[in-house]
Amino acid sequence: MANSMAKSFLQVAATEEVVSPLRVVQIEGLVILKIIKHCKEFSPALVTGQLLGLDVGSVLEIREEDEEIEADGANYQLEMMRCLREVNVDNNTVGWYQSTILGSYQTVELIETFMNYQENIRRCVCIIYDPSRSNQGVLALKALKLSDSFMELYRANSFTGEKLREKNLSWMDIFEEIPIKVSNSALISAFMTELESDTPVTQCDYDRLQLSSNPYMERNMEFLIECMDDLSFQFYYRSLSRQQAQQQAWLQKRRADNMQRKAAGEDPLPEEDPSNPIFKPIPEPSRLESFLITNQIANYCNQINGVSGQSFNRLYLMKSLHDN
């Protein structure tokens, strides 16, 4: 009887250690408004801040946000968290938020920040807000986390083609986007219902009808061209093909010399010379930056595709209204 009870206790303890995957990020509406206000006030400068809340099962609840101050930011945040704790408000850090320009957030610095947070926080997220995209009538807010397979590979610091094939990791497997659920208390929901106007059209609807999308498209194209120029593997493959061509030319010359030496009765020279620089292998660069740039290129292409499709719809709508 005692053994069965001990066994059942061990089974329960083992099951409690299993961490359920993160499925939803639940954010209070007031926190979203604070994030938007902070990011828009300092736009186009990039800002960041901490997210405070609770980790409950498969849901990450975000109930407060803490803006970072440039001057003495660490002491300011500690003091703010102490004050929140004194008034019985959630002061557990569950991640951070940051603004971005045209979705250009996929950088090595973001991954390093994620890894630093992961050392102390079991599960953390980063809320990305894009003010420039939101000006097109879309709430550009997303929650991101690093995939477990990528974090394991990043800790090993081995981003070679062989390791990536072993892990079956592609450039799309770096980040995972978590669905965001906006929650409000019953009192706030009732208050918002009272404030809601009788007109069915809002300012966001008017923003969607803006016909001019040239500045947004042009900046996306400029960033896209810069990313194409930054792909390091293009230079690597060009250098590799140049080296292979030099090796073939040197090998043909050495074979011609050996034929002459053989005709003269001399011993042939070896067809490989390790001391020759053209036979030294070119080290393969890390694929991490290339993966991030490829991710960024895909993001710019999706944004251009979405905005251009909406622009065509608006133009056809205006043409129909003009014809009528």
XYZ file of C-alpha atoms in Angstrom:
324
model
C 0.000 0.000 0.000
C 2.813 2.370 0.923
C 4.681 1.575 -2.285
C 1.603 2.293 -4.399
C 1.045 5.581 -2.586
C 4.699 6.546 -3.057
C 4.520 5.602 -6.708
C 1.387 7.624 -7.270
C 2.997 10.624 -5.544
C 6.064 10.347 -7.795
C 3.828 10.131 -10.840
C 1.979 13.273 -9.766
C 5.276 15.082 -9.162
C 6.510 14.043 -12.613
C 3.322 15.250 -14.272
C 3.549 18.604 -12.513
C 6.987 19.210 -14.030
C 5.570 18.978 -17.549
C 5.120 22.536 -18.837
C 2.142 23.089 -21.091
C 2.969 24.947 -24.308
C 2.128 28.629 -24.554
C -0.979 29.039 -26.686
C -2.453 32.491 -25.964
C -1.143 35.864 -24.804
C -3.948 37.635 -22.966
C -3.462 41.413 -22.735
C -5.677 43.928 -21.051
C -6.983 46.664 -23.331
C -5.507 49.412 -21.161
C -2.038 47.886 -21.536
C -2.373 47.889 -25.333
C -3.400 51.564 -25.273
C -0.365 52.410 -23.128
C 1.969 50.550 -25.499
C 0.504 52.313 -28.550
C 0.714 55.708 -26.841
C 4.352 55.178 -25.803
C 5.430 53.986 -29.262
C 3.609 56.730 -31.184
C 4.841 59.546 -28.958
C 8.496 58.746 -29.718
C 8.063 57.581 -33.335
C 10.166 57.248 -35.492
C 12.580 56.569 -32.606
C 12.418 53.016 -31.259
C 11.245 52.502 -27.687
C 10.939 49.508 -25.386
C 9.482 48.584 -22.008
C 8.777 45.670 -19.704
C 5.609 43.572 -19.555
C 4.269 42.512 -16.158
C 1.740 39.781 -15.493
C 1.233 36.097 -14.689
C 2.067 32.799 -16.372
C -1.032 30.627 -15.913
C -0.952 27.265 -17.680
C -1.030 27.768 -21.434
C -2.033 31.450 -21.105
C 0.351 34.324 -20.480
C -1.591 37.149 -18.837
C -0.181 40.677 -19.293
C -1.763 43.171 -16.924
C 0.756 46.011 -16.667
C 3.528 47.633 -18.690
C 6.553 49.573 -17.523
C 8.160 52.108 -19.856
C 11.946 52.198 -19.899
C 13.593 55.548 -19.108
C 16.931 56.334 -20.711
C 18.437 57.996 -17.640
C 19.104 55.473 -14.874
C 16.599 53.045 -16.384
C 17.486 50.011 -14.243
C 16.959 51.804 -10.920
C 13.751 53.369 -12.201
C 12.303 49.995 -13.154
C 13.244 48.421 -9.826
C 11.591 51.294 -7.979
C 8.454 51.021 -10.108
C 8.220 47.256 -9.516
C 8.642 47.807 -5.763
C 5.805 50.332 -5.803
C 3.589 47.966 -7.780
C 4.255 45.204 -5.283
C 3.331 47.484 -2.390
C -0.072 48.277 -3.911
C -0.716 44.584 -4.649
C -0.342 44.818 -8.442
C 1.300 42.106 -10.540
C 5.026 42.822 -10.770
C 6.262 39.600 -12.371
C 8.184 40.239 -15.579
C 6.841 38.104 -18.437
C 8.636 39.796 -21.343
C 8.987 43.157 -23.004
C 7.537 45.224 -25.813
C 9.256 47.278 -28.475
C 8.379 49.412 -31.456
C 9.617 48.816 -34.974
C 9.675 50.513 -38.370
C 8.031 48.666 -41.257
C 8.416 45.346 -39.445
C 12.235 45.440 -39.353
C 12.558 43.714 -35.974
C 14.198 40.390 -36.869
C 17.752 41.071 -35.732
C 20.485 39.340 -33.758
C 19.914 41.820 -30.909
C 16.323 40.609 -30.537
C 17.499 37.001 -30.258
C 20.146 37.923 -27.689
C 17.523 39.748 -25.628
C 15.295 36.679 -25.782
C 18.130 34.447 -24.569
C 18.924 36.826 -21.687
C 15.287 36.791 -20.585
C 15.150 32.983 -20.896
C 17.890 32.631 -18.272
C 15.558 33.957 -15.554
C 12.062 33.584 -17.016
C 10.750 30.221 -18.105
C 8.428 31.628 -20.757
C 8.604 35.154 -22.091
C 7.223 36.956 -25.111
C 8.007 40.098 -27.028
C 5.167 42.351 -28.146
C 6.021 44.107 -31.423
C 4.133 47.249 -32.416
C 4.608 48.980 -35.780
C 3.261 52.582 -35.844
C 3.946 52.999 -39.577
C 1.879 49.901 -40.423
C -0.889 50.990 -38.059
C -1.234 54.247 -40.015
C -2.616 52.120 -42.867
C -5.700 51.264 -40.777
C -4.392 47.976 -39.322
C -3.484 47.267 -35.693
C 0.104 46.035 -36.274
C 0.547 44.230 -32.959
C 2.001 40.746 -32.605
C 3.431 38.518 -29.865
C 6.599 36.541 -30.629
C 8.702 33.889 -28.935
C 11.700 31.831 -29.987
C 11.097 28.231 -31.001
C 12.552 25.536 -28.738
C 14.535 23.909 -31.566
C 16.145 27.225 -32.483
C 17.082 28.018 -28.858
C 18.757 24.624 -28.535
C 20.777 25.268 -31.674
C 21.621 28.832 -30.588
C 23.000 27.636 -27.252
C 25.249 25.184 -29.120
C 26.351 28.053 -31.414
C 26.438 25.835 -34.487
C 24.624 27.312 -37.463
C 26.245 25.261 -40.201
C 24.314 23.680 -43.023
C 24.902 20.190 -41.618
C 23.491 21.051 -38.170
C 20.485 22.791 -39.690
C 19.719 19.720 -41.801
C 20.014 17.487 -38.740
C 17.528 19.627 -36.798
C 15.354 20.138 -39.900
C 15.365 23.866 -39.128
C 14.519 26.433 -41.786
C 14.419 30.223 -41.728
C 10.693 30.097 -40.926
C 11.296 28.177 -37.670
C 13.139 30.902 -35.739
C 10.153 32.781 -34.317
C 6.729 31.578 -33.273
C 3.816 33.997 -33.342
C 1.419 33.565 -30.423
C -2.235 34.617 -30.811
C -3.189 37.722 -28.834
C -6.452 37.904 -26.911
C -7.616 41.291 -25.629
C -9.459 41.142 -22.310
C -11.350 43.849 -20.445
C -13.229 43.831 -17.189
C -17.014 43.984 -17.241
C -16.944 47.546 -15.917
C -14.603 48.738 -18.705
C -16.687 46.933 -21.344
C -19.837 48.635 -20.088
C -18.078 52.009 -20.063
C -16.828 51.532 -23.640
C -20.346 50.638 -24.731
C -21.586 53.918 -23.284
C -18.848 55.851 -25.110
C -19.522 54.155 -28.427
C -20.952 56.616 -30.926
C -24.054 55.999 -32.983
C -22.189 56.437 -36.272
C -21.056 53.095 -37.727
C -17.929 54.679 -39.293
C -14.793 55.234 -37.192
C -11.470 56.955 -37.830
C -9.876 53.584 -38.499
C -12.344 53.032 -41.346
C -11.339 56.388 -42.863
C -7.650 55.429 -42.631
C -8.334 52.322 -44.689
C -9.697 54.495 -47.508
C -6.482 56.486 -48.004
C -5.540 56.209 -51.667
C -1.925 57.287 -51.261
C 0.301 54.338 -50.359
C 3.396 55.373 -52.330
C 5.563 56.454 -49.338
C 4.870 53.205 -47.497
C 5.562 51.085 -50.594
C 8.737 53.015 -51.423
C 10.233 52.552 -47.954
C 9.384 48.854 -48.041
C 11.148 48.528 -51.380
C 14.197 50.419 -50.070
C 14.460 48.132 -47.039
C 13.933 45.103 -49.259
C 16.801 46.118 -51.565
C 19.074 46.678 -48.547
C 18.278 43.192 -47.253
C 19.065 41.664 -50.640
C 22.466 43.406 -50.590
C 23.164 42.190 -47.041
C 22.814 38.491 -47.815
C 26.271 37.201 -46.862
C 25.890 33.854 -48.600
C 25.842 35.536 -52.017
C 29.397 36.739 -51.407
C 30.346 33.297 -50.028
C 29.053 31.448 -53.108
C 30.710 33.955 -55.444
C 34.031 33.459 -53.636
C 33.564 29.689 -53.722
C 32.859 29.617 -57.461
C 35.832 31.932 -58.082
C 38.098 29.628 -56.084
C 36.857 26.544 -57.941
C 37.565 28.254 -61.273
C 41.101 29.118 -60.086
C 41.635 25.526 -58.977
C 40.541 24.168 -62.355
C 42.827 26.589 -64.220
C 45.769 25.678 -61.964
C 45.024 21.948 -62.382
C 44.938 22.189 -66.183
C 48.235 24.064 -66.171
C 49.819 21.472 -63.839
C 48.624 18.581 -66.061
C 50.102 20.279 -69.124
C 53.411 20.696 -67.265
C 53.338 17.035 -66.207
C 52.857 15.931 -69.806
C 55.945 17.916 -70.795
C 57.919 16.480 -67.857
C 56.807 12.970 -68.757
C 57.940 13.480 -72.344
C 61.301 14.673 -71.014
C 61.600 11.606 -68.763
C 61.111 13.555 -65.511
C 58.861 12.652 -62.592
C 55.427 14.353 -62.658
C 54.539 16.936 -60.046
C 51.603 16.346 -57.645
C 48.293 17.684 -58.853
C 47.508 19.226 -55.467
C 49.551 21.799 -53.601
C 48.311 22.361 -50.016
C 50.588 25.372 -49.649
C 48.797 27.145 -52.494
C 46.191 29.622 -51.137
C 43.627 28.622 -53.752
C 43.365 25.149 -52.168
C 42.599 26.452 -48.682
C 38.891 25.920 -47.932
C 36.800 29.056 -47.518
C 35.082 28.966 -44.111
C 31.314 28.839 -44.345
C 29.728 31.874 -42.648
C 27.110 31.475 -39.931
C 23.649 31.012 -41.358
C 21.982 32.880 -38.495
C 22.216 36.322 -40.106
C 21.188 34.895 -43.472
C 18.153 33.261 -41.855
C 17.168 36.528 -40.198
C 17.618 38.508 -43.421
C 15.555 35.926 -45.318
C 12.842 36.221 -42.675
C 12.940 39.985 -43.041
C 12.719 39.767 -46.832
C 9.641 37.544 -46.539
C 8.112 40.056 -44.119
C 8.677 42.981 -46.516
C 7.236 40.979 -49.417
C 4.122 40.115 -47.415
C 3.657 43.763 -46.440
C 4.061 44.944 -50.038
C 1.657 42.267 -51.225
C -0.957 43.176 -48.608
C -0.763 46.948 -49.128
C -0.750 46.705 -52.926
C -3.795 44.405 -52.869
C -5.686 46.811 -50.634
C -4.645 49.762 -52.826
C -6.026 48.071 -55.945
C -9.314 47.418 -54.161
C -9.583 51.057 -53.109
C -8.753 52.293 -56.613
C -11.355 50.031 -58.220
C -13.866 51.192 -55.611
C -13.187 54.850 -56.358
C -13.348 54.178 -60.113
C -16.786 52.572 -59.693
C -18.012 55.486 -57.581
C -16.685 57.955 -60.164
C -18.358 56.117 -63.032
C -21.680 56.068 -61.217
